[in-house]
Amino acid sequence: MSRTILGLGGILSDAACCVIHEGALAAAIEQAKVSPIHRPGEYPGEAVQSCLQTARISATDVQCIAVARPFSRSTENVAFLNELRVRCPQAE
């Protein structure tokens, strides 16, 4: 059984998102393509929503989140990870 994976990258500069669903790339987009404003370090909400819509899934279908970003125990990183957990509650 394949997992549905939400991939996030470039959070500190050019944020982008992708969805792997049923073992294949179902959607991918840069935050800048769907929103005129992106502040480095912020959750790329518009890109995620666009990917989920394109893949025809909801956030509750996401089983795993892969983040390409170095993490530390800073308050900012903890807040970012907590936001991911709230938005995709089923994900590991």
Short mmCIF file of C-alpha atoms in Angstrom, two decimals:
data_model
loop_
_atom_site.label_atom_id
_atom_site.label_comp_id
_atom_site.label_asym_id
_atom_site.label_seq_id
_atom_site.Cartn_x
_atom_site.Cartn_y
_atom_site.Cartn_z
CA MET A 1 0.00 0.00 0.00
CA SER A 2 1.46 3.37 -1.00
CA ARG A 3 1.48 6.35 1.25
CA THR A 4 0.34 9.83 0.45
CA ILE A 5 3.28 12.16 1.02
CA LEU A 6 3.31 15.94 1.20
CA GLY A 7 6.75 17.31 0.35
CA LEU A 8 7.85 20.82 1.31
CA GLY A 9 11.07 22.49 0.25
CA GLY A 10 12.71 25.87 -0.03
CA ILE A 11 10.89 27.16 3.04
CA LEU A 12 13.68 29.60 3.83
CA SER A 13 13.78 31.07 0.32
CA ASP A 14 11.69 29.82 -2.64
CA ALA A 15 9.04 27.61 -1.04
CA ALA A 16 7.52 24.78 -3.04
CA CYS A 17 5.24 21.84 -2.41
CA CYS A 18 4.53 18.47 -3.99
CA VAL A 19 2.21 15.53 -3.38
CA ILE A 20 3.13 11.92 -4.03
CA HIS A 21 -0.09 9.88 -4.16
CA GLU A 22 -0.39 6.19 -4.97
CA GLY A 23 3.32 6.04 -5.76
CA ALA A 24 3.31 8.82 -8.36
CA LEU A 25 3.81 12.57 -8.46
CA ALA A 26 0.27 13.96 -8.30
CA ALA A 27 1.06 17.68 -8.02
CA ALA A 28 3.88 20.17 -7.56
CA ILE A 29 3.97 23.96 -7.43
CA GLU A 30 6.02 26.87 -6.11
CA GLN A 31 4.44 29.22 -3.58
CA ALA A 32 5.35 32.19 -5.81
CA LYS A 33 3.12 30.80 -8.59
CA VAL A 34 -0.02 30.92 -6.44
CA SER A 35 0.64 33.81 -4.06
CA PRO A 36 2.30 37.18 -4.62
CA ILE A 37 3.52 37.23 -1.02
CA HIS A 38 5.72 34.70 0.74
CA ARG A 39 7.79 35.40 3.77
CA PRO A 40 10.76 33.06 4.21
CA GLY A 41 10.13 30.54 6.97
CA GLU A 42 6.34 30.70 6.69
CA TYR A 43 4.13 27.76 5.85
CA PRO A 44 3.42 27.86 2.06
CA GLY A 45 -0.32 27.47 2.55
CA GLU A 46 -1.45 28.45 -0.93
CA ALA A 47 0.99 26.03 -2.59
CA VAL A 48 -0.13 23.21 -0.30
CA GLN A 49 -3.82 23.91 -0.98
CA SER A 50 -3.17 24.00 -4.72
CA CYS A 51 -1.31 20.68 -4.61
CA LEU A 52 -3.98 19.00 -2.53
CA GLN A 53 -6.68 20.25 -4.91
CA THR A 54 -4.76 19.12 -7.99
CA ALA A 55 -4.14 15.70 -6.44
CA ARG A 56 -7.84 15.53 -5.43
CA ILE A 57 -7.08 14.75 -1.82
CA SER A 58 -7.54 16.53 1.50
CA ALA A 59 -5.05 17.30 4.25
CA THR A 60 -6.44 14.40 6.28
CA ASP A 61 -5.34 12.01 3.49
CA VAL A 62 -1.68 12.99 3.97
CA GLN A 63 0.12 10.20 5.83
CA CYS A 64 3.64 11.57 5.79
CA ILE A 65 5.23 15.00 5.50
CA ALA A 66 8.76 15.31 4.12
CA VAL A 67 10.46 18.65 4.78
CA ALA A 68 13.71 19.60 3.07
CA ARG A 69 15.00 22.06 5.65
CA PRO A 70 17.58 22.02 8.38
CA PHE A 71 15.84 22.13 11.74
CA SER A 72 16.99 23.23 15.14
CA ARG A 73 15.07 23.51 18.39
CA SER A 74 14.39 27.20 17.84
CA THR A 75 10.97 28.61 18.67
CA GLU A 76 10.37 29.32 14.97
CA ASN A 77 11.03 25.72 13.95
CA VAL A 78 8.89 24.28 16.73
CA ALA A 79 6.03 26.59 15.69
CA PHE A 80 6.41 25.53 12.04
CA LEU A 81 6.31 21.82 12.92
CA ASN A 82 3.28 22.36 15.16
CA GLU A 83 1.49 24.11 12.31
CA LEU A 84 2.20 21.13 10.04
CA ARG A 85 0.77 18.76 12.64
CA VAL A 86 -2.41 20.83 12.96
CA ARG A 87 -2.90 21.13 9.20
CA CYS A 88 -2.22 17.44 8.46
CA PRO A 89 -3.29 15.61 11.62
CA GLN A 90 -2.92 12.07 10.18
CA ALA A 91 0.67 12.59 9.04
CA GLU A 92 3.76 11.21 10.70
#
